[in-house]
Short mmCIF file of C-alpha atoms in Angstrom, two decimals:
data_model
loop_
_atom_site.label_atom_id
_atom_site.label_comp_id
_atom_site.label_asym_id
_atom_site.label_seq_id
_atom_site.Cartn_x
_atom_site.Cartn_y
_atom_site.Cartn_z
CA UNK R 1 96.43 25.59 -7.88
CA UNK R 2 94.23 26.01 -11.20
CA UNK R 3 90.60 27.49 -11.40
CA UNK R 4 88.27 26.58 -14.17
CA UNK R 5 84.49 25.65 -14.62
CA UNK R 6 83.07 22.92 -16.00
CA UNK R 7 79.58 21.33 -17.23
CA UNK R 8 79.19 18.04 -16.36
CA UNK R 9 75.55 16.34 -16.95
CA UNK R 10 73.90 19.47 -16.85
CA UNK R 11 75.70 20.40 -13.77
CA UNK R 12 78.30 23.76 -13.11
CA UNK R 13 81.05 23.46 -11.00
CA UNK R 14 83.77 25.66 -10.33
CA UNK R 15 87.10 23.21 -10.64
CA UNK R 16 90.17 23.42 -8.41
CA UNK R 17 93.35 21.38 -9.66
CA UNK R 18 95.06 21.04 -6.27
CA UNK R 19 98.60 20.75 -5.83
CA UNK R 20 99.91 17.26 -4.84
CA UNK R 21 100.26 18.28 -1.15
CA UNK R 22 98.42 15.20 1.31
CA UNK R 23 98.12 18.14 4.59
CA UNK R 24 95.99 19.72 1.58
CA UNK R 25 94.12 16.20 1.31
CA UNK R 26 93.66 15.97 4.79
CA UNK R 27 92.11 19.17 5.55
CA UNK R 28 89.56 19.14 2.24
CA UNK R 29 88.17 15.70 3.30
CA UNK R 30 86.42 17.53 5.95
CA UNK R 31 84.48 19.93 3.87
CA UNK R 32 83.82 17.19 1.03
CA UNK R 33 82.24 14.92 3.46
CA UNK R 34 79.87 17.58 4.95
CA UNK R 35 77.48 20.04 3.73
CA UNK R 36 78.28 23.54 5.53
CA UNK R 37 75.96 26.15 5.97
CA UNK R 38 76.73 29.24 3.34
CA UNK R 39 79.63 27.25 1.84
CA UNK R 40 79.48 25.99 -2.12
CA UNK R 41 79.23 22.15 -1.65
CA UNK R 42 82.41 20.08 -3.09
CA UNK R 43 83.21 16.68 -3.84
CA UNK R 44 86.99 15.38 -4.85
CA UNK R 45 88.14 12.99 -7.66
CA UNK R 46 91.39 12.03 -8.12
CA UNK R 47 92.64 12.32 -12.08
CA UNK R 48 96.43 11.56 -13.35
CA UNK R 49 97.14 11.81 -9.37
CA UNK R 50 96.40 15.17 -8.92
CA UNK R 51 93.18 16.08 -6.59
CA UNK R 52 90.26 18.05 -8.34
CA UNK R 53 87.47 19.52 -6.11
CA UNK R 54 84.60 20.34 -7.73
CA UNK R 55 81.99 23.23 -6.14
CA UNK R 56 78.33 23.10 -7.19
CA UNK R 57 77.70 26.64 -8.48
CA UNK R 58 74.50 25.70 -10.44
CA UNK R 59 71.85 28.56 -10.67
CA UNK R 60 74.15 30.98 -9.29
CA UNK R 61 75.79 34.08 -10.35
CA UNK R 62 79.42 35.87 -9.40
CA UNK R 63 79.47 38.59 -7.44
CA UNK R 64 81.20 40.43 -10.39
CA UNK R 65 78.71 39.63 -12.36
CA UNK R 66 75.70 40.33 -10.13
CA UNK R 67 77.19 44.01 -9.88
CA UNK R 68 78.45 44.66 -13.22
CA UNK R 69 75.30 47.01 -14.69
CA UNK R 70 74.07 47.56 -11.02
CA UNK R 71 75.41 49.30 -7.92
CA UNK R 72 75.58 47.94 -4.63
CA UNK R 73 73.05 49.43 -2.00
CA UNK R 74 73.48 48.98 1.67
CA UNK R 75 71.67 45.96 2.06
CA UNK R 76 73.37 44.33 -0.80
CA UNK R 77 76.92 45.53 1.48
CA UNK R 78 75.32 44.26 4.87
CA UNK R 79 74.17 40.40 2.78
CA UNK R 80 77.43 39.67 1.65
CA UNK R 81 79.42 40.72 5.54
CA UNK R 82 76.82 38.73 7.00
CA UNK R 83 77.45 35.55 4.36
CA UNK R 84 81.47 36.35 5.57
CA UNK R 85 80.17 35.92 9.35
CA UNK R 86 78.59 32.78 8.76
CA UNK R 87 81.14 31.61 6.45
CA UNK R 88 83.84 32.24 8.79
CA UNK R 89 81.71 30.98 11.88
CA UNK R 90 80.91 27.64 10.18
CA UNK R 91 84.94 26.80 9.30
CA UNK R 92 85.74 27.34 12.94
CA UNK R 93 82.76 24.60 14.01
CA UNK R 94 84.67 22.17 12.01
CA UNK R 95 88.07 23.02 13.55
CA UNK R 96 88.98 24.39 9.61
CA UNK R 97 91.86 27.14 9.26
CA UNK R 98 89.48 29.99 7.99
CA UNK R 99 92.49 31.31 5.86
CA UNK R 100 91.25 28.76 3.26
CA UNK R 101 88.21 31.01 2.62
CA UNK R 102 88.20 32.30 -1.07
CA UNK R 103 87.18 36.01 -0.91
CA UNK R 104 88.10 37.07 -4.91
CA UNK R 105 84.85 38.66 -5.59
CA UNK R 106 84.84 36.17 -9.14
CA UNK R 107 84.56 33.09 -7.02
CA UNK R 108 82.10 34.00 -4.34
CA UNK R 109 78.39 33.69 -5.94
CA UNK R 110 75.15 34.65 -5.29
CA UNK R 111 72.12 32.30 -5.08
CA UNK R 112 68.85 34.51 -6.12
CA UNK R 113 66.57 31.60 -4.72
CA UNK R 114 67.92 31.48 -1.20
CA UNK R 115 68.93 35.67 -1.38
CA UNK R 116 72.74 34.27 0.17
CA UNK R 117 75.88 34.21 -0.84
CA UNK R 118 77.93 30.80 -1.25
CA UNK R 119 81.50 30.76 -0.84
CA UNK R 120 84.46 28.54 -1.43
CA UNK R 121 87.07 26.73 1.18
CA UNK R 122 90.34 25.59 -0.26
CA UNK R 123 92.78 24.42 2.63
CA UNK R 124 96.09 25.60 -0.01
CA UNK R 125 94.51 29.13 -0.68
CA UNK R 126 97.42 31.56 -0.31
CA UNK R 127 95.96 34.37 0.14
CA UNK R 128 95.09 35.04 3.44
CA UNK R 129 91.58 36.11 5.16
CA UNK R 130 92.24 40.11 6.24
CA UNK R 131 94.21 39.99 2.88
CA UNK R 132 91.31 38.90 0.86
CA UNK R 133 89.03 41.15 2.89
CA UNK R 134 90.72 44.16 2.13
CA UNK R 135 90.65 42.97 -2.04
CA UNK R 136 87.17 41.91 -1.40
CA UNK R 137 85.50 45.39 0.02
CA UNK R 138 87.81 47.57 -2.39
CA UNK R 139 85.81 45.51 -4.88
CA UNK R 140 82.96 46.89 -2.81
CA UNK R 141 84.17 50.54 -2.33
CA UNK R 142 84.16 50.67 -6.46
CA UNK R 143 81.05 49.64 -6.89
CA UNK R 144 78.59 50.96 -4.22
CA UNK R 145 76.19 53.44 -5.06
CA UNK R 146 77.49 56.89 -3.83
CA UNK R 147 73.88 58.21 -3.72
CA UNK R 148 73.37 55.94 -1.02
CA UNK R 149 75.29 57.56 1.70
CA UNK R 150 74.61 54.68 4.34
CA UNK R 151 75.84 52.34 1.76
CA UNK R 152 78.87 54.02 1.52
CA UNK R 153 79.56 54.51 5.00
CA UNK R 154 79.35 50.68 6.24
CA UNK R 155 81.74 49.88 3.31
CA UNK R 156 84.19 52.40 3.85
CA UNK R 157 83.97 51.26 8.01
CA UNK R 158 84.28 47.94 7.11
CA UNK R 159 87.30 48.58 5.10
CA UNK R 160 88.80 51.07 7.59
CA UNK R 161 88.51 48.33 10.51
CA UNK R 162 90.44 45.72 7.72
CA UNK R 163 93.39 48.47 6.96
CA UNK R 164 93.67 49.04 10.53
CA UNK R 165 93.85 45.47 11.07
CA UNK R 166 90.80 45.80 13.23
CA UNK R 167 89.17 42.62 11.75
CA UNK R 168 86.35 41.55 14.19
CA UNK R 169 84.03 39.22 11.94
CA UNK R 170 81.45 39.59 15.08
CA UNK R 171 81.19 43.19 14.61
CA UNK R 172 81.75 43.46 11.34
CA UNK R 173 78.63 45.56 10.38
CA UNK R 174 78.77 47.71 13.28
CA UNK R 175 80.71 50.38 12.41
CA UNK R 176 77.13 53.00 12.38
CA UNK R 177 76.22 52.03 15.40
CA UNK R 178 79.55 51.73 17.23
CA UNK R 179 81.43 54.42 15.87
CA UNK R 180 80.72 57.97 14.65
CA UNK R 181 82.33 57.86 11.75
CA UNK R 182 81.88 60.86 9.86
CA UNK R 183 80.22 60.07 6.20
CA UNK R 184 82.89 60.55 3.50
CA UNK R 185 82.43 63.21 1.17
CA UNK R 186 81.39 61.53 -2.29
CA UNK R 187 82.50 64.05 -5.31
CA UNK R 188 82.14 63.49 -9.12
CA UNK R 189 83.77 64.86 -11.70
CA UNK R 190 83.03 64.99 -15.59
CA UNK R 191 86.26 64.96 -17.53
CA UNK R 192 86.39 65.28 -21.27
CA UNK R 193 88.05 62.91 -23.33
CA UNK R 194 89.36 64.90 -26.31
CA UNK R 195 91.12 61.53 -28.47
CA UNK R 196 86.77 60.18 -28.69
CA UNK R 197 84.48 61.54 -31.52
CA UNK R 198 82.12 63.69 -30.22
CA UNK R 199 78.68 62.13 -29.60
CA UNK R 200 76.38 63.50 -31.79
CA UNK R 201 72.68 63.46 -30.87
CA UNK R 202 69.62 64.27 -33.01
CA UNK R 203 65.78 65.41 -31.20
CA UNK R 204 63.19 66.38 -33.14
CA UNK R 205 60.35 68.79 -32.27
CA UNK R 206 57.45 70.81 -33.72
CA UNK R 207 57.34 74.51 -34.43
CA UNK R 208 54.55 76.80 -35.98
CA UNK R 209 55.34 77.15 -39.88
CA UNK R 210 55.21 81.34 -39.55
CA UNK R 211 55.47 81.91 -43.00
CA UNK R 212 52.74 79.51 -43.74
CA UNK R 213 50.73 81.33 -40.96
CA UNK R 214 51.37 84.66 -42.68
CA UNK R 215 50.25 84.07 -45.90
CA UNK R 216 47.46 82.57 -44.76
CA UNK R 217 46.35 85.72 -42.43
CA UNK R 218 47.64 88.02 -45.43
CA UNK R 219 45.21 86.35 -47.66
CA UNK R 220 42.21 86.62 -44.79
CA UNK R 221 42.40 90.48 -44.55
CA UNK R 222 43.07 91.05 -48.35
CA UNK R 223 39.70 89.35 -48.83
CA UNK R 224 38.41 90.90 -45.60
CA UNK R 225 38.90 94.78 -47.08
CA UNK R 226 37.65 93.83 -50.56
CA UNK R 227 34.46 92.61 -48.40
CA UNK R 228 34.35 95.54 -46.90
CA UNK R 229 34.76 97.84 -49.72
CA UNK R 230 32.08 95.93 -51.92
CA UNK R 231 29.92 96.05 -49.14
CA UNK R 232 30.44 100.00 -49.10
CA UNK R 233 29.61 99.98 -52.97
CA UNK R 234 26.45 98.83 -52.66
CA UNK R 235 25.13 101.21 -50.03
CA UNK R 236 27.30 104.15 -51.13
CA UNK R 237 27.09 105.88 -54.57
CA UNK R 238 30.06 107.77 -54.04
CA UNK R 239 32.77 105.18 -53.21
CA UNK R 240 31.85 103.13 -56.51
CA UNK R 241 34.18 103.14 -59.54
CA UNK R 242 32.74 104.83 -62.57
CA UNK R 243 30.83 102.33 -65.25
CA UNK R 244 30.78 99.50 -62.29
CA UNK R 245 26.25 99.24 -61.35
CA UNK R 246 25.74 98.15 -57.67
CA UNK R 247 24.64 94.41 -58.68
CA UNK R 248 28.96 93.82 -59.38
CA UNK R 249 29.47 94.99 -55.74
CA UNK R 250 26.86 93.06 -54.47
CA UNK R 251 28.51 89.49 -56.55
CA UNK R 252 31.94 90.89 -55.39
CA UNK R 253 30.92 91.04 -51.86
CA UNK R 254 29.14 87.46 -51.65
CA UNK R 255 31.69 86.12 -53.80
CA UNK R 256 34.62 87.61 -50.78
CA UNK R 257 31.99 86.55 -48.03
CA UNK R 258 32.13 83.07 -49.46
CA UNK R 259 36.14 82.67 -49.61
CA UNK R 260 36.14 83.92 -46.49
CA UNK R 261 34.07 81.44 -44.95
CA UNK R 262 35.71 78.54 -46.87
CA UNK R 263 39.06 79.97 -45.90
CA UNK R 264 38.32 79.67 -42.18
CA UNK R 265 36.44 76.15 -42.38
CA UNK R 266 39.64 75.03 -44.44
CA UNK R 267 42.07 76.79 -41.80
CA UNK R 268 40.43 74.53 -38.78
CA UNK R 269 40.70 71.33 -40.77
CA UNK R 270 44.30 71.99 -41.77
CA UNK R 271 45.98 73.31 -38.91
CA UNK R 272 48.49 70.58 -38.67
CA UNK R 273 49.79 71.45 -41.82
CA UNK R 274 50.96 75.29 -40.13
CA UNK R 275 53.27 72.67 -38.15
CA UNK R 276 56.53 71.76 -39.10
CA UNK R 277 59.19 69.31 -37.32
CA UNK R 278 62.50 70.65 -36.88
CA UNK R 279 65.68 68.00 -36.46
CA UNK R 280 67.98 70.06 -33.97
CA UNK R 281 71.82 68.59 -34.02
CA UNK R 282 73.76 68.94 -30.61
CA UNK R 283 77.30 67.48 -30.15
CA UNK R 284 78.79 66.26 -26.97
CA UNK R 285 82.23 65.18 -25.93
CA UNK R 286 82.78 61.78 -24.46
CA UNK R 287 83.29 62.32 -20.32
CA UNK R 288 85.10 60.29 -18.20
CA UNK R 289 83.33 59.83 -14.88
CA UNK R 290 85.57 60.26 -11.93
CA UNK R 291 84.18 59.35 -8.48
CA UNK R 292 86.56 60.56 -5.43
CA UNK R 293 85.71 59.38 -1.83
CA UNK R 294 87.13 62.12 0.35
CA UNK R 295 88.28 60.60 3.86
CA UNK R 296 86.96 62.47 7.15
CA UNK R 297 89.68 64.52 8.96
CA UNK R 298 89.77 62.30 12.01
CA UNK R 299 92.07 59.60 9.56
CA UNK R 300 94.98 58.81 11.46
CA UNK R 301 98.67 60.18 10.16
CA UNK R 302 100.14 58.13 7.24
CA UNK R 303 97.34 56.26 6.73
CA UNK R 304 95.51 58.33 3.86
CA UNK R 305 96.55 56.52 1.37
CA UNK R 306 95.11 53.33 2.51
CA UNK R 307 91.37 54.83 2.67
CA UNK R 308 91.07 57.20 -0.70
CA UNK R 309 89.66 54.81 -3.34
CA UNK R 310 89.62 56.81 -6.73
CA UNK R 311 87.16 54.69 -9.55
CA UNK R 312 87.07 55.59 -13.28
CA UNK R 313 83.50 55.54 -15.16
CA UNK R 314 83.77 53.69 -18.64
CA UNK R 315 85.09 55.69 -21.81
CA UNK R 316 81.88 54.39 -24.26
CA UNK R 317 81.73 54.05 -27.43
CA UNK R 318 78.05 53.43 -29.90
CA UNK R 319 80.17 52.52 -33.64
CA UNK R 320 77.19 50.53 -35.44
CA UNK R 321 74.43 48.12 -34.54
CA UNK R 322 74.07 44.67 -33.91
CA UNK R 323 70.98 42.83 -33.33
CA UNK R 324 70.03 39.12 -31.91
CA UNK R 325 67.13 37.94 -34.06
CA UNK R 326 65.15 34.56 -33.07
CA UNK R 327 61.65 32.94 -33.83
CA UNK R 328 58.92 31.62 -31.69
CA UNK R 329 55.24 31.12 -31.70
CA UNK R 330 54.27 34.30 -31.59
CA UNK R 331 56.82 35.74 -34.80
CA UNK R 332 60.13 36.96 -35.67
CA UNK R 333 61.96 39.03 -32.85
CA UNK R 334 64.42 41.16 -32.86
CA UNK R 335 66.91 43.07 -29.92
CA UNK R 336 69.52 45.84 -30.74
CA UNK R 337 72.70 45.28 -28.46
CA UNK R 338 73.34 48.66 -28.23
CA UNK R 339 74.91 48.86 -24.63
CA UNK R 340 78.39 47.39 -23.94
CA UNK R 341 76.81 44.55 -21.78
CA UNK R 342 73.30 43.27 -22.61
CA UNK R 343 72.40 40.16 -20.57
CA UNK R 344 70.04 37.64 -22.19
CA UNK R 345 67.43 35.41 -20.12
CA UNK R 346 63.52 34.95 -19.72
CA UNK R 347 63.48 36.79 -16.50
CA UNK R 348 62.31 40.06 -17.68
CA UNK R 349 63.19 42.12 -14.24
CA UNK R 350 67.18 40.91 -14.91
CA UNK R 351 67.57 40.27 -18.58
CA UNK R 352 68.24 43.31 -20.73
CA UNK R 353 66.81 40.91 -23.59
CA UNK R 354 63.96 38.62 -22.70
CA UNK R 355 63.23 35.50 -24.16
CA UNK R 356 60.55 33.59 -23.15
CA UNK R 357 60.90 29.69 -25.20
CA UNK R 358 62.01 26.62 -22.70
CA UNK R 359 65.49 25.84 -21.56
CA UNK R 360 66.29 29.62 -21.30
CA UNK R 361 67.57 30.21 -17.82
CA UNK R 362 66.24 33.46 -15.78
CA UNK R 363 69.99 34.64 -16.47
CA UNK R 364 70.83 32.57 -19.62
CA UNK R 365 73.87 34.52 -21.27
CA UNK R 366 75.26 38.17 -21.91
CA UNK R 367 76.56 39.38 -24.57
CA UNK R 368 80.18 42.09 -23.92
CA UNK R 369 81.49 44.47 -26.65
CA UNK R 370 84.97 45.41 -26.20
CA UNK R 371 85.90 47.94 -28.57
CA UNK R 372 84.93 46.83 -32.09
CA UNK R 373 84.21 42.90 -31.15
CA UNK R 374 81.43 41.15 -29.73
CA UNK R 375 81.81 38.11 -27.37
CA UNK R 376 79.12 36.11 -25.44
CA UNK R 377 79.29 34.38 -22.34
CA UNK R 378 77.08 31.68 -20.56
CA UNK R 379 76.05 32.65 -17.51
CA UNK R 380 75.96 29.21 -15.69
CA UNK R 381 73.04 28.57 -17.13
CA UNK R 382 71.21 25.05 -16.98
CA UNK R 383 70.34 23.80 -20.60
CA UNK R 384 73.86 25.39 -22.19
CA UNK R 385 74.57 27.72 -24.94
CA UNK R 386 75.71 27.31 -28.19
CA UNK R 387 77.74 29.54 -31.20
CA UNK R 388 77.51 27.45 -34.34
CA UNK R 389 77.26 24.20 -32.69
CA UNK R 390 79.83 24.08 -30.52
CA UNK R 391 78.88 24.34 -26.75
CA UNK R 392 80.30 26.84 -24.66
CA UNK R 393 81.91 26.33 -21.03
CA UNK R 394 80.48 27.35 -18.39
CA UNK R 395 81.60 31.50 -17.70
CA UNK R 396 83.63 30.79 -21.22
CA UNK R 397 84.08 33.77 -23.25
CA UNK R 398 83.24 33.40 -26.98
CA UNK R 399 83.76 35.82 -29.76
CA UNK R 400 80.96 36.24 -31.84
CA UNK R 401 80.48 38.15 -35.17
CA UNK R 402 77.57 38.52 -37.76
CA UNK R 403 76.08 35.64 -39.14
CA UNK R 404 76.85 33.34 -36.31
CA UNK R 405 73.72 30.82 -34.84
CA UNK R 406 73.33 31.17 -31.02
CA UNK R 407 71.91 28.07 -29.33
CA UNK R 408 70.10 29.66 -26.07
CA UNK R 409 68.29 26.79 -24.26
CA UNK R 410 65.98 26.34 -27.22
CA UNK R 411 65.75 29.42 -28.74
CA UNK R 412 67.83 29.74 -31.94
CA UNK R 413 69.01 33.03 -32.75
CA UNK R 414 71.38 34.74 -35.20
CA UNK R 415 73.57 37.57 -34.68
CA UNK R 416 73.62 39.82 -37.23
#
């Protein structure tokens, strides 16, 4: 068996090479010839006599790519059990062998407009269903959000029942109500990575300039007491310096009066300039996230192991900047790719970069950074994309590196 995709006529499929086995035939005319409720629909053609079924995954996305940048919440659990149910519940109306159900997380996708899931039969899948079950929610256990503690609990019930080979697809989802299981205890842990340069971070902030200030009130009191003595010249014969007449005290005075008055209609015009911004420099190690789901006491003997799920955050790295720049009506744009996945589309609530010119899908492409190289991938998306005229594959993975034109629907843009 060999999985690919393909773009045929504007069309995405998901392409199974089948082995040249005729039970294999028999059992996939069934789901060719009908449309099933929940399942991908799949049509066969028959090239250098080897069957090729082709699944319509147009304007959907993988689960591992619906969940990449995003954790799973409990209804986002509780959709894709029930699509299982139904999925499961539709092959046995047809009389299929529900073992043929594809549960690798890659190929099982997500259709936004219906909010369901669409999965895959092939009658020569070798991997069986509580096998694929138990891949499918430790897929799940890795990437639900442990803030969520409901969330948590249905997926580590629903993978408890699998271990335990308690697989009941009626009751799948019933593990809160059923059972009391007690919530696992969710515990993260920051671990410094020591062989990562420190991240070094920059903020910026105002202060009073104090020596400023100073000199400034200095100035105010020297001219304050030379007021205040002229003033006492005038009136008082005996505080005067010998040879100086009253009429210098009296031009002293005004003349201290009047730079004391300028000084303080100056001082409220200028106070910004008694502010100063200060650049303070902090430096942080790199941490390794480490999530641990502790299992409840009530675990049976020996069967620990099967239940404890440990998940490692991503190591990141920021070396350098890379921007997508494109043109439409309204001017030049520009979007650093600063994160290690930035996903590109015209749907602003899913696209980390939003372009809004025709042919760009909701979810049109993303763009991955794997240590010091870019790549870009389409996303299934309808009108195609494009790195220097050559069209990419559907889910095909393309290096990219500065200078290179990207064809998105009809937005040209250059990565530079």
């Amino acid at each position: 068996m060999e999985i690919d995709y393909i773009r045929e006529s504007g069309v995405c499929y998901l392409r199974i090479i089948s082995d040249n086995d005729h039970l294999i035939r028999n059992r996939m005319r069934m789901i060719t010839l009908n449309r099933m409720e929940g399942m991908a629909n799949v049509t066969c053609r028959n090239v250098n006599n080897r069957e090729q079924y082709l699944y319509n995954i147009s304007s959907t996305m993988p689960l591992t790519q619906c969940f990449e940048k995003t954790e799973m919440k409990k209804e986002d659990v509780l959709r894709l059990a029930e699509g299982i149910k139904k999925g499961v519940h539709t092959l046995e109306r047809y009389l299929l062998d529900v073992n043929g159900l594809i549960l690798n997380p890659e190929y099982i996708f997500y259709d936004s407009s219906k909010n369901e899931y669409r999965f895959c039969y092939y009658a020569g899948n070798k991997v069986g269903t509580e096998d694929g079950m138990k891949a499918l929610f430790e897929y799940v256990i890795e990437h639900v959000c442990h803030g969520d503690a409901k969330a948590v609990t249905l997926a580590y019930g629903i993978y408890k029942r699998i271990c335990i080979g308690n697989v009941d697809i009626d009751h799948l989802t019933d593990t809160e109500e059923s059972e009391e299981v007690k919530k696992p205890e969710v515990v993260e842990e920051y671990i410094p990575v020591d062989n990562f340069i420190p991240e070094i971070s920059k903020e910026e902030h105002e202060e009073k300039d104090i020596v400023k200030i100073y000199c400034i009130y200095g100035a105010g009191a020297i001219l304050a007491l030379i007021f205040i003595y002229s003033l006492a010249g005038i009136f008082i014969k005996g505080v005067r310096i010998k040879g100086i007449s009253g009429a210098v005290y009296i031009l002293i005075c005004v003349a201290a009066g009047i730079c004391i008055y300028m000084g303080y209609k100056w001082y409220e015009k200028n106070k910004d300039l008694l502010v100063k911004t200060v650049t303070s420099v902090s430096s942080e190690p790199y941490q390794k996230k480490k999530v641990r789901i502790i299992v409840p006491e009530s675990v049976p003997e020996n069967r620990e192991e099967l239940y404890t799920v440990v998940l490692n955050g991503r190591e990141e790295k920021n070396k350098g900047v890379h921007c997508l720049k494109w043109v439409d009506a309204k001017g030049s744009h520009s979007y650093e790719v600063r994160q290690d996945a930035c996903v590109i589309g015209s749907a602003a609530d899913r696209a980390d970069c939003c372009i809004l010119l025709p042919g760009v899908s909701r979810v049109h492409a993303r763009i991955t950074k794997e240590g010091d190289t870019y790549y870009i991938k389409d996303m299934n998306s309808t009108n195609g994309t494009r790195v220097n005229d050559r069209e990419l594959g559907c889910f095909e993975l393309c290096e990219i590196s500065s200078g290179d034109n990207i064809l998105i629907g009809d937005a040209e843009c250059v990565f530079v």
